[in-house]
Amino acid sequence: MKMLFFAFMLLLCLPAAPARKLRRDSQLIRGSVPHRRLTGHISYNFKSRRRTPRSDDDPGAMTPTDSNADDLPTCLLCVCLIGSVYCEEVSPVITSVPALPKESTYLYARFNKIKKINKKDFADTVTLKRIDLTGNLISEIEEEAFSKLSMLEELSLAENRLVKLPTLPTKLSTFNANQNLLKTKGVKANIFKKLTMLANLFLADNLLDAVPNIPESVRILHLQNNNITNVTIDTFCKSDNNYYLRPSLSEVRLDGNPVVLSKYPDSFTCMKVLPVGRYR
C-alpha cells in the first residue's frame, strides 16, 4: 500500500514542474525586471561610463526634476556611438545645439527646434566632418560659427528659416541650404569662391534673384524654385575666353524660375549639358 501511495503522489506532482518552468522562462523573455518597459536610446558616453542607479540609491537622483532638454547630458538625451551623435526628433525637444563630445565627427540633429547657431557651439569640436541640421527653426547663424571646423566636409541647413549665410568652411564638398528664406543680399557674392572642393551645391526653394558665383569644382547645382530673372555669359562661362570649358558641371537646375533660358544662348557654351529650366 505504501508503494501505491507514493506512486500516486508522484503522478500528481509531475505536471506541475513544467508549468512552473514555463512561467519562469516566460518572465525571463519579457525581462528580468517585471512590469518595466524598456525604452530610450542606447548611448555611449565618450568621457565616462555612468553607473545605472539602483533602487536603493537616493530617489532624488533617479527622478529628473526638470524636463528641459538643454539641461540634460548630450549622451543621455541623444545617441552617441563611435564619434557620431544622433539627436533626431529628441523628446524633450532641444532648442539649441547640444554640447558635443570633443571626439565627435558626425552630428545629426534633424527635426528639432534649434533656433540659432552661436560661434561657441562648435568651438571645441574641431574634428567634425558632417553636420546635419535639417528641419529645425534656425533663423540666425553667427558669422564665425563654423570658423574652426577645418575638417568639415558636409553641411546641411535645409528646411530652416535662414535669410543669410555665414562664412563657410573651405573644405566643404556638399552644402545644402534648400528650403530657406535666402535672398541674394543675404548670400555674399564670393561666399563660395574659396570652397575649391565643393562638388554639390543645393540652394533650391529660396528667394534668390541671381545666380551666385559658383566654384569650378561644382558638379551638381540646384537653384530651382527661386526668383532668378536672368543669367549672363559670366554666370557659368567667361566672356573674355571663348575657349573656356566647364566639363565638371554636369547638372544644373533652374526650373521654377522666371528666367527664360533661350534668351541667353551664349551663356552655356562652356558647359557639356544645358541647364534644366524654362526655354519658352
Coordinates of C-alpha atoms in Angstrom, one line a residue:
M1 CA 0.0 0.0 0.0
K2 CA 2.8 2.4 0.8
M3 CA 4.3 1.8 -2.7
L4 CA 1.0 2.6 -4.3
F5 CA 0.5 5.7 -2.2
F6 CA 4.0 7.1 -3.2
A7 CA 3.4 6.3 -6.9
F8 CA 0.1 8.1 -6.8
M9 CA 1.7 11.2 -5.2
L10 CA 4.5 11.2 -7.7
L11 CA 1.9 11.3 -10.6
L12 CA 0.2 14.3 -9.0
C13 CA 3.5 16.2 -8.8
L14 CA 4.8 15.6 -12.3
P15 CA 2.5 18.0 -14.3
A16 CA 3.3 20.9 -12.0
A17 CA 7.0 21.1 -12.8
P18 CA 6.8 22.0 -16.4
A19 CA 4.2 24.7 -15.6
R20 CA 6.5 26.3 -13.1
K21 CA 9.4 26.1 -15.5
L22 CA 7.3 27.7 -18.3
R23 CA 6.2 30.6 -16.1
R24 CA 9.8 31.2 -15.0
D25 CA 11.1 31.1 -18.6
S26 CA 8.4 33.4 -19.8
Q27 CA 9.4 36.0 -17.2
L28 CA 13.0 35.9 -18.4
I29 CA 11.9 36.5 -22.0
R30 CA 9.9 39.6 -21.0
G31 CA 12.8 41.0 -19.0
S32 CA 14.4 40.5 -15.7
V33 CA 12.5 43.4 -14.1
P34 CA 8.7 42.7 -14.0
H35 CA 6.3 45.4 -15.3
R36 CA 9.2 47.6 -16.7
R37 CA 9.1 48.8 -20.3
L38 CA 12.5 49.0 -22.0
T39 CA 12.5 52.4 -23.8
G40 CA 15.0 55.1 -24.7
H41 CA 18.3 55.2 -26.7
I42 CA 21.4 53.2 -26.4
S43 CA 24.1 55.7 -25.7
Y44 CA 27.8 55.7 -25.2
N45 CA 29.5 58.5 -23.2
F46 CA 32.9 59.3 -24.6
K47 CA 34.3 60.7 -21.4
S48 CA 32.9 58.2 -18.8
R49 CA 30.5 55.3 -18.4
R50 CA 27.8 56.2 -15.9
R51 CA 26.6 53.7 -13.3
T52 CA 22.9 52.9 -13.5
P53 CA 21.2 54.0 -10.2
R54 CA 19.9 51.1 -8.1
S55 CA 16.6 51.1 -6.4
D56 CA 18.3 51.7 -3.0
D57 CA 20.0 54.8 -4.3
D58 CA 18.8 58.3 -3.5
P59 CA 15.4 58.6 -5.1
G60 CA 16.0 62.3 -5.9
A61 CA 19.0 61.3 -8.0
M62 CA 16.9 58.9 -10.1
T63 CA 14.0 61.2 -10.9
P64 CA 14.6 64.2 -13.2
T65 CA 13.4 67.5 -11.7
D66 CA 13.4 69.4 -15.0
S67 CA 12.1 68.4 -18.4
N68 CA 14.3 71.0 -20.2
A69 CA 16.4 69.1 -22.7
D70 CA 19.2 71.7 -22.6
D71 CA 20.0 70.7 -19.1
L72 CA 20.4 67.0 -19.8
P73 CA 23.8 65.4 -20.8
T74 CA 24.0 65.1 -24.5
C75 CA 24.8 61.3 -24.5
L76 CA 21.8 60.7 -22.2
L77 CA 19.4 62.8 -24.4
C78 CA 20.9 61.6 -27.7
V79 CA 22.6 58.6 -29.1
C80 CA 26.4 58.7 -29.0
L81 CA 28.2 56.0 -30.9
I82 CA 31.8 55.9 -32.0
G83 CA 32.2 59.5 -32.9
S84 CA 28.6 60.0 -34.1
V85 CA 25.9 61.9 -32.2
Y86 CA 22.3 61.3 -33.2
C87 CA 19.8 63.9 -31.8
E88 CA 16.9 63.4 -34.3
E89 CA 13.4 64.4 -33.1
V90 CA 14.5 64.4 -29.5
S91 CA 12.0 64.4 -26.7
P92 CA 12.0 66.7 -24.8
V93 CA 12.8 69.0 -27.7
I94 CA 16.1 70.8 -28.0
T95 CA 16.2 74.4 -28.9
S96 CA 20.0 74.9 -29.2
V97 CA 22.9 72.9 -30.4
P98 CA 23.8 70.3 -27.7
A99 CA 27.2 70.2 -26.2
L100 CA 29.2 67.6 -28.1
P101 CA 32.0 65.2 -27.0
K102 CA 35.3 66.5 -28.3
E103 CA 35.9 63.3 -30.3
S104 CA 32.7 63.8 -32.4
T105 CA 33.0 63.6 -36.2
Y106 CA 29.3 63.4 -37.2
L107 CA 26.3 65.3 -35.8
Y108 CA 22.7 64.5 -36.9
A109 CA 20.3 66.9 -35.2
R110 CA 17.4 66.9 -37.6
F111 CA 13.8 67.9 -37.0
N112 CA 14.2 69.6 -33.6
K113 CA 13.5 73.2 -32.7
I114 CA 17.0 74.7 -32.8
K115 CA 16.7 78.4 -33.4
K116 CA 20.2 79.9 -33.5
I117 CA 23.8 78.7 -34.0
N118 CA 26.3 80.5 -31.9
K119 CA 30.0 80.7 -32.6
K120 CA 30.7 78.8 -29.4
D121 CA 28.5 75.8 -30.3
F122 CA 31.3 74.1 -32.4
A123 CA 34.3 75.9 -31.0
D124 CA 35.6 72.8 -29.1
T125 CA 34.6 70.2 -31.7
V126 CA 37.1 70.7 -34.5
T127 CA 37.0 67.1 -35.6
L128 CA 33.5 67.3 -37.1
K129 CA 33.2 66.2 -40.7
R130 CA 29.5 66.2 -41.2
I131 CA 26.7 68.3 -39.7
D132 CA 23.0 67.8 -40.5
L133 CA 20.6 70.3 -39.0
T134 CA 17.8 69.8 -41.5
G135 CA 14.3 70.7 -40.4
N136 CA 14.9 73.0 -37.5
L137 CA 13.8 76.6 -36.8
I138 CA 17.2 78.2 -37.4
S139 CA 16.9 81.8 -38.4
E140 CA 20.3 83.1 -37.4
I141 CA 23.9 81.8 -37.6
E142 CA 26.7 83.9 -36.1
E143 CA 29.4 84.8 -38.6
E144 CA 32.2 82.7 -37.1
A145 CA 30.0 79.7 -36.1
F146 CA 31.9 77.3 -38.4
S147 CA 35.2 79.1 -38.5
K148 CA 37.1 76.4 -36.5
L149 CA 35.7 73.4 -38.4
S150 CA 38.6 73.0 -40.8
M151 CA 37.7 69.3 -41.4
L152 CA 34.0 69.8 -42.2
E153 CA 33.1 68.2 -45.5
E154 CA 29.3 68.1 -45.5
L155 CA 26.8 70.7 -44.1
S156 CA 23.1 70.6 -44.3
L157 CA 21.0 73.6 -43.2
A158 CA 18.0 72.6 -45.3
E159 CA 14.4 73.4 -44.2
N160 CA 15.1 76.2 -41.8
R161 CA 14.4 79.9 -41.8
L162 CA 17.7 81.4 -42.8
V163 CA 17.8 84.8 -44.6
K164 CA 21.6 85.0 -44.9
L165 CA 24.6 82.7 -44.8
P166 CA 27.7 82.9 -42.7
T167 CA 31.3 82.2 -43.8
L168 CA 31.6 78.6 -44.7
P169 CA 34.4 76.1 -44.0
T170 CA 36.8 75.8 -47.0
K171 CA 36.9 72.0 -47.2
L172 CA 33.1 71.6 -47.8
S173 CA 32.3 69.1 -50.6
T174 CA 28.5 69.3 -50.1
F175 CA 26.4 72.2 -48.9
N176 CA 22.6 72.1 -48.7
A177 CA 20.5 75.2 -47.9
N178 CA 17.3 74.1 -49.7
Q179 CA 14.0 75.5 -48.5
N180 CA 15.1 78.5 -46.5
L181 CA 14.3 82.3 -46.9
L182 CA 17.6 83.2 -48.6
K183 CA 17.8 86.3 -50.7
T184 CA 20.6 87.4 -52.9
K185 CA 21.6 90.2 -50.5
G186 CA 22.0 87.6 -47.8
V187 CA 24.4 85.5 -49.8
K188 CA 27.7 87.2 -50.3
A189 CA 28.9 87.4 -53.9
N190 CA 32.1 85.4 -53.2
I191 CA 30.8 83.2 -50.3
F192 CA 31.6 80.0 -52.3
K193 CA 34.8 81.3 -54.0
K194 CA 37.3 79.7 -51.6
L195 CA 35.4 76.4 -51.4
T196 CA 37.6 74.8 -54.0
M197 CA 36.5 71.3 -53.1
L198 CA 32.7 72.0 -53.3
A199 CA 31.0 69.4 -55.6
N200 CA 27.4 69.6 -54.6
L201 CA 25.6 72.9 -54.0
F202 CA 21.9 72.9 -53.2
L203 CA 20.1 76.3 -52.9
A204 CA 16.6 75.4 -54.2
D205 CA 13.3 76.8 -52.9
N206 CA 14.7 80.1 -51.7
L207 CA 14.2 83.8 -52.7
L208 CA 17.4 84.3 -54.7
D209 CA 17.1 86.6 -57.7
A210 CA 20.5 85.9 -59.2
V211 CA 22.9 83.0 -59.5
P212 CA 25.8 83.4 -57.0
N213 CA 29.4 82.8 -58.1
I214 CA 29.9 79.1 -58.5
P215 CA 33.3 77.5 -57.9
E216 CA 34.7 75.4 -60.9
S217 CA 34.7 72.3 -58.7
V218 CA 30.9 72.2 -58.5
R219 CA 29.3 69.2 -60.3
I220 CA 25.7 69.5 -59.2
L221 CA 23.9 72.8 -58.8
H222 CA 20.3 73.1 -57.7
L223 CA 18.7 76.5 -57.9
Q224 CA 15.1 75.6 -58.8
N225 CA 12.1 77.5 -57.4
N226 CA 13.8 80.8 -56.8
N227 CA 13.2 84.3 -58.3
I228 CA 16.1 84.3 -60.8
T229 CA 15.2 86.5 -63.8
N230 CA 18.4 86.4 -65.9
V231 CA 21.8 84.9 -66.5
T232 CA 24.9 86.3 -68.3
I233 CA 27.9 84.8 -70.1
D234 CA 29.9 85.2 -66.9
T235 CA 27.3 83.3 -64.8
F236 CA 28.8 79.9 -65.8
C237 CA 31.3 80.8 -68.6
K238 CA 33.9 83.5 -69.2
S239 CA 33.1 86.4 -71.6
D240 CA 36.9 87.1 -72.1
N241 CA 37.8 83.5 -73.0
N242 CA 36.0 81.8 -75.9
Y243 CA 37.9 78.5 -75.3
Y244 CA 37.0 78.2 -71.7
L245 CA 35.3 74.9 -70.8
R246 CA 33.5 73.7 -67.7
P247 CA 33.3 69.9 -68.0
S248 CA 32.8 69.2 -64.3
L249 CA 29.4 70.9 -64.2
S250 CA 27.1 68.0 -65.1
E251 CA 23.8 69.0 -63.6
V252 CA 22.2 72.5 -63.3
R253 CA 18.6 73.0 -62.3
L254 CA 17.0 76.4 -62.9
D255 CA 13.4 75.2 -63.4
G256 CA 10.7 77.1 -61.4
N257 CA 12.4 80.4 -62.0
P258 CA 11.1 83.3 -64.1
V259 CA 14.2 83.3 -66.4
V260 CA 13.7 82.2 -70.0
L261 CA 17.0 80.4 -70.8
S262 CA 16.6 80.5 -74.5
K263 CA 17.2 84.3 -74.4
Y264 CA 20.8 83.7 -73.3
P265 CA 22.2 81.1 -75.8
D266 CA 25.8 82.3 -75.2
S267 CA 25.6 81.7 -71.5
F268 CA 26.0 77.9 -71.7
T269 CA 28.6 77.4 -74.4
C270 CA 31.2 76.2 -72.0
M271 CA 29.0 73.6 -70.5
K272 CA 28.6 70.0 -71.6
V273 CA 24.9 70.0 -70.7
L274 CA 22.2 72.6 -70.8
P275 CA 20.5 73.6 -67.6
V276 CA 17.1 72.3 -66.7
G277 CA 14.6 75.1 -66.9
R278 CA 12.3 77.3 -69.0
Y279 CA 13.2 77.8 -72.6
R280 CA 10.0 79.3 -74.0

